[in-house]
Amino acid sequence: LGLTRFKTVDLKREFYKKSSLGIMTWDLYDQVIGAYNARLESIIAVGGDGTVNEVAQGLIGHRTTMGIIPNGSGNGLARHLTYSMNINKSICQLIKANKTVIDIIRVNGIPSFNIAGVGFDAHVAQLFQSTKGRGLFNYMWISAKQFMQYDYPCLNITTDEKSYECD
C-alpha cells in the first residue's frame, strides 16, 4: 500500500543470506516490526533453545510478546515454562496462554533468556552443537568423555551486588 517506508521482507532469503555471511543472530526483527508499522503484537519462535534465544534477543526493548513452539533437541526454556513437546498441543497452549515476564541475564554484554554457561557446561554445549546426534544420551556421552580431560578455567564473576574473584 505504500503507507510506510518499509517493504515487506523476504525473511527466508534475508535469514539465509545473513547466515551465509556468518551472522548467526536473528537480527531481522527491526525489519519485521517496520514492515508491520511497529504494531506486531506477538511473534512465535519455532525451534529449540538456540532459536528461542535468538528471536528473544530481537525483542529486547519492544512490547511484542513471544510464544514458543518447541522443536529442538533440548527445549529447556519451553519445558521450564511447561509447554507441551507435542507441536499441536503447544499451539493450543499458545492460544490459551497468559503472558509471563521472564528475566534476562547478560554475559559480557550478550543477553540470554534460558541458559548461559561458562567453563565445563559451555565446553560440552559447544561440542554437542557440532555433533550430528541429538538427545540426552549424546549429551551425557560427550559430558562423560570430557569430564576427565577438561582443563577447568579460573573465572571472576561480577554481579550488581558482589564480585567473586578467582583463587
mmCIF file of C-alpha atoms in Angstrom:
data_model
loop_
_atom_site.group_PDB
_atom_site.id
_atom_site.type_symbol
_atom_site.label_atom_id
_atom_site.label_comp_id
_atom_site.label_asym_id
_atom_site.label_seq_id
_atom_site.Cartn_x
_atom_site.Cartn_y
_atom_site.Cartn_z
ATOM 1 C CA LEU A 1 0.000 0.000 0.000
ATOM 2 C CA GLY A 2 2.990 2.284 0.349
ATOM 3 C CA LEU A 3 1.811 3.707 3.687
ATOM 4 C CA THR A 4 5.224 3.329 5.309
ATOM 5 C CA ARG A 5 8.804 3.462 4.086
ATOM 6 C CA PHE A 6 9.191 -0.243 4.898
ATOM 7 C CA LYS A 7 8.999 -3.036 2.364
ATOM 8 C CA THR A 8 7.741 -6.495 3.210
ATOM 9 C CA VAL A 9 10.823 -8.570 3.898
ATOM 10 C CA ASP A 10 11.519 -11.969 2.359
ATOM 11 C CA LEU A 11 12.560 -13.407 5.723
ATOM 12 C CA LYS A 12 13.857 -16.745 4.477
ATOM 13 C CA ARG A 13 16.056 -15.095 1.822
ATOM 14 C CA GLU A 14 17.380 -12.491 4.263
ATOM 15 C CA PHE A 15 17.989 -15.033 7.017
ATOM 16 C CA TYR A 16 19.966 -17.393 4.805
ATOM 17 C CA LYS A 17 21.856 -14.512 3.200
ATOM 18 C CA LYS A 18 22.978 -13.263 6.614
ATOM 19 C CA SER A 19 23.625 -16.796 7.860
ATOM 20 C CA SER A 20 25.895 -17.497 4.894
ATOM 21 C CA LEU A 21 27.901 -14.400 5.835
ATOM 22 C CA GLY A 22 28.431 -15.842 9.311
ATOM 23 C CA ILE A 23 25.856 -13.607 11.025
ATOM 24 C CA MET A 24 24.218 -16.084 13.349
ATOM 25 C CA THR A 25 21.798 -13.838 15.234
ATOM 26 C CA TRP A 26 18.221 -13.468 14.121
ATOM 27 C CA ASP A 27 18.596 -9.716 13.627
ATOM 28 C CA LEU A 28 15.694 -9.158 11.241
ATOM 29 C CA TYR A 29 13.273 -8.088 13.961
ATOM 30 C CA ASP A 30 13.560 -4.372 13.157
ATOM 31 C CA GLN A 31 12.766 -5.099 9.518
ATOM 32 C CA VAL A 32 9.793 -7.242 10.505
ATOM 33 C CA ILE A 33 8.435 -4.742 13.022
ATOM 34 C CA GLY A 34 8.951 -1.972 10.485
ATOM 35 C CA ALA A 35 7.016 -3.850 7.831
ATOM 36 C CA TYR A 36 4.124 -4.051 10.277
ATOM 37 C CA ASN A 37 4.445 -0.362 11.221
ATOM 38 C CA ALA A 38 5.501 -1.203 14.797
ATOM 39 C CA ARG A 39 2.171 -2.940 15.504
ATOM 40 C CA LEU A 40 3.371 -6.515 15.752
ATOM 41 C CA GLU A 41 1.790 -7.802 18.959
ATOM 42 C CA SER A 42 3.195 -11.341 19.004
ATOM 43 C CA ILE A 43 5.813 -13.491 17.382
ATOM 44 C CA ILE A 44 6.257 -17.249 17.644
ATOM 45 C CA ALA A 45 9.672 -18.883 17.796
ATOM 46 C CA VAL A 46 9.651 -22.398 16.361
ATOM 47 C CA GLY A 47 12.742 -24.316 17.392
ATOM 48 C CA GLY A 48 14.942 -25.145 20.323
ATOM 49 C CA ASP A 49 16.701 -23.070 22.953
ATOM 50 C CA GLY A 50 19.093 -21.507 20.453
ATOM 51 C CA THR A 51 16.312 -20.348 18.153
ATOM 52 C CA VAL A 52 14.224 -19.083 21.066
ATOM 53 C CA ASN A 53 17.214 -17.147 22.418
ATOM 54 C CA GLU A 54 17.969 -15.598 19.021
ATOM 55 C CA VAL A 55 14.371 -14.493 18.452
ATOM 56 C CA ALA A 56 14.044 -13.182 22.013
ATOM 57 C CA GLN A 57 17.183 -11.056 21.602
ATOM 58 C CA GLY A 58 15.395 -9.175 18.833
ATOM 59 C CA LEU A 59 12.505 -8.409 21.190
ATOM 60 C CA ILE A 60 14.554 -6.593 23.844
ATOM 61 C CA GLY A 61 13.118 -3.109 24.250
ATOM 62 C CA HIS A 62 9.904 -3.918 22.365
ATOM 63 C CA ARG A 63 6.486 -4.745 23.788
ATOM 64 C CA THR A 64 5.972 -7.702 21.443
ATOM 65 C CA THR A 65 5.162 -10.983 23.180
ATOM 66 C CA MET A 66 6.808 -14.202 22.095
ATOM 67 C CA GLY A 67 5.336 -17.675 22.050
ATOM 68 C CA ILE A 68 7.314 -20.878 21.672
ATOM 69 C CA ILE A 69 6.607 -23.971 19.636
ATOM 70 C CA PRO A 70 9.293 -26.391 20.873
ATOM 71 C CA ASN A 71 11.068 -28.113 18.018
ATOM 72 C CA GLY A 72 14.667 -28.507 19.162
ATOM 73 C CA SER A 73 16.780 -31.156 20.786
ATOM 74 C CA GLY A 74 16.533 -29.863 24.349
ATOM 75 C CA ASN A 75 13.766 -27.244 24.576
ATOM 76 C CA GLY A 76 14.847 -26.266 28.080
ATOM 77 C CA LEU A 77 13.002 -22.929 28.285
ATOM 78 C CA ALA A 78 9.828 -24.380 26.777
ATOM 79 C CA ARG A 79 9.956 -27.250 29.276
ATOM 80 C CA HIS A 80 10.517 -24.821 32.154
ATOM 81 C CA LEU A 81 7.502 -22.793 31.016
ATOM 82 C CA THR A 82 5.536 -26.085 30.872
ATOM 83 C CA TYR A 83 4.970 -26.110 27.122
ATOM 84 C CA SER A 84 3.977 -29.461 25.699
ATOM 85 C CA MET A 85 6.601 -31.104 23.489
ATOM 86 C CA ASN A 86 3.773 -32.098 21.139
ATOM 87 C CA ILE A 87 3.531 -29.390 18.469
ATOM 88 C CA ASN A 88 -0.276 -29.499 18.196
ATOM 89 C CA LYS A 89 -0.684 -29.302 21.971
ATOM 90 C CA SER A 90 1.828 -26.455 22.245
ATOM 91 C CA ILE A 91 -0.137 -24.496 19.636
ATOM 92 C CA CYS A 92 -3.301 -24.994 21.717
ATOM 93 C CA GLN A 93 -1.371 -23.809 24.778
ATOM 94 C CA LEU A 94 -0.314 -20.650 22.914
ATOM 95 C CA ILE A 95 -3.904 -19.861 22.024
ATOM 96 C CA LYS A 96 -4.956 -20.099 25.697
ATOM 97 C CA ALA A 97 -1.727 -18.726 27.233
ATOM 98 C CA ASN A 98 -1.332 -15.910 29.702
ATOM 99 C CA LYS A 99 1.657 -13.615 29.312
ATOM 100 C CA THR A 100 4.642 -14.306 31.554
ATOM 101 C CA VAL A 101 7.507 -11.889 32.049
ATOM 102 C CA ILE A 102 10.935 -13.506 32.301
ATOM 103 C CA ASP A 103 14.292 -12.060 33.299
ATOM 104 C CA ILE A 104 17.348 -11.993 31.101
ATOM 105 C CA ILE A 105 20.991 -12.341 32.014
ATOM 106 C CA ARG A 106 23.815 -10.630 30.165
ATOM 107 C CA VAL A 107 27.210 -12.274 29.947
ATOM 108 C CA ASN A 108 29.857 -9.932 28.563
ATOM 109 C CA GLY A 109 27.001 -7.823 27.209
ATOM 110 C CA ILE A 110 25.318 -10.707 25.389
ATOM 111 C CA PRO A 111 21.742 -11.396 26.558
ATOM 112 C CA SER A 112 20.497 -14.881 27.359
ATOM 113 C CA PHE A 113 16.957 -15.963 28.183
ATOM 114 C CA ASN A 114 17.363 -19.524 29.284
ATOM 115 C CA ILE A 115 20.863 -20.654 29.971
ATOM 116 C CA ALA A 116 24.293 -19.137 29.850
ATOM 117 C CA GLY A 117 27.223 -21.373 30.514
ATOM 118 C CA VAL A 118 30.886 -20.886 31.211
ATOM 119 C CA GLY A 119 33.526 -23.485 31.786
ATOM 120 C CA PHE A 120 32.674 -27.165 31.522
ATOM 121 C CA ASP A 121 28.992 -26.830 30.610
ATOM 122 C CA ALA A 122 29.773 -24.299 27.857
ATOM 123 C CA HIS A 123 32.501 -26.601 26.543
ATOM 124 C CA VAL A 124 30.123 -29.571 26.441
ATOM 125 C CA ALA A 125 27.369 -27.467 24.823
ATOM 126 C CA GLN A 126 29.769 -26.334 22.106
ATOM 127 C CA LEU A 127 30.848 -29.910 21.384
ATOM 128 C CA PHE A 128 27.231 -31.103 21.436
ATOM 129 C CA GLN A 129 26.203 -28.413 18.971
ATOM 130 C CA SER A 130 28.850 -29.549 16.489
ATOM 131 C CA THR A 131 27.779 -33.223 16.561
ATOM 132 C CA LYS A 132 25.192 -34.801 14.305
ATOM 133 C CA GLY A 133 23.463 -36.775 17.058
ATOM 134 C CA ARG A 134 20.953 -35.142 19.385
ATOM 135 C CA GLY A 135 19.218 -36.093 22.604
ATOM 136 C CA LEU A 136 20.108 -36.710 26.225
ATOM 137 C CA PHE A 137 22.196 -39.820 25.553
ATOM 138 C CA ASN A 138 24.589 -37.980 23.217
ATOM 139 C CA TYR A 139 24.821 -35.032 25.611
ATOM 140 C CA MET A 140 25.673 -37.338 28.518
ATOM 141 C CA TRP A 141 28.169 -39.288 26.385
ATOM 142 C CA ILE A 142 30.055 -36.086 25.492
ATOM 143 C CA SER A 143 29.938 -34.972 29.135
ATOM 144 C CA ALA A 144 31.386 -38.256 30.392
ATOM 145 C CA LYS A 145 34.163 -38.262 27.776
ATOM 146 C CA GLN A 146 35.143 -34.665 28.566
ATOM 147 C CA PHE A 147 34.900 -34.832 32.353
ATOM 148 C CA MET A 148 38.349 -36.285 32.990
ATOM 149 C CA GLN A 149 40.246 -34.294 30.388
ATOM 150 C CA TYR A 150 38.728 -30.816 30.705
ATOM 151 C CA ASP A 151 41.062 -28.062 31.965
ATOM 152 C CA TYR A 152 38.854 -26.007 34.311
ATOM 153 C CA PRO A 153 39.412 -22.241 33.945
ATOM 154 C CA CYS A 154 39.643 -19.728 36.766
ATOM 155 C CA LEU A 155 36.707 -17.274 36.478
ATOM 156 C CA ASN A 156 35.942 -13.884 38.012
ATOM 157 C CA ILE A 157 32.221 -13.127 38.305
ATOM 158 C CA THR A 158 30.696 -9.707 38.968
ATOM 159 C CA THR A 159 27.016 -9.083 39.708
ATOM 160 C CA ASP A 160 25.262 -5.843 40.623
ATOM 161 C CA GLU A 161 25.760 -6.677 44.298
ATOM 162 C CA LYS A 162 29.043 -8.553 44.582
ATOM 163 C CA SER A 163 32.242 -9.715 42.904
ATOM 164 C CA TYR A 164 33.686 -13.210 43.156
ATOM 165 C CA GLU A 165 37.409 -13.416 42.499
ATOM 166 C CA CYS A 166 39.210 -16.495 41.297
ATOM 167 C CA ASP A 167 41.611 -18.093 43.789
#
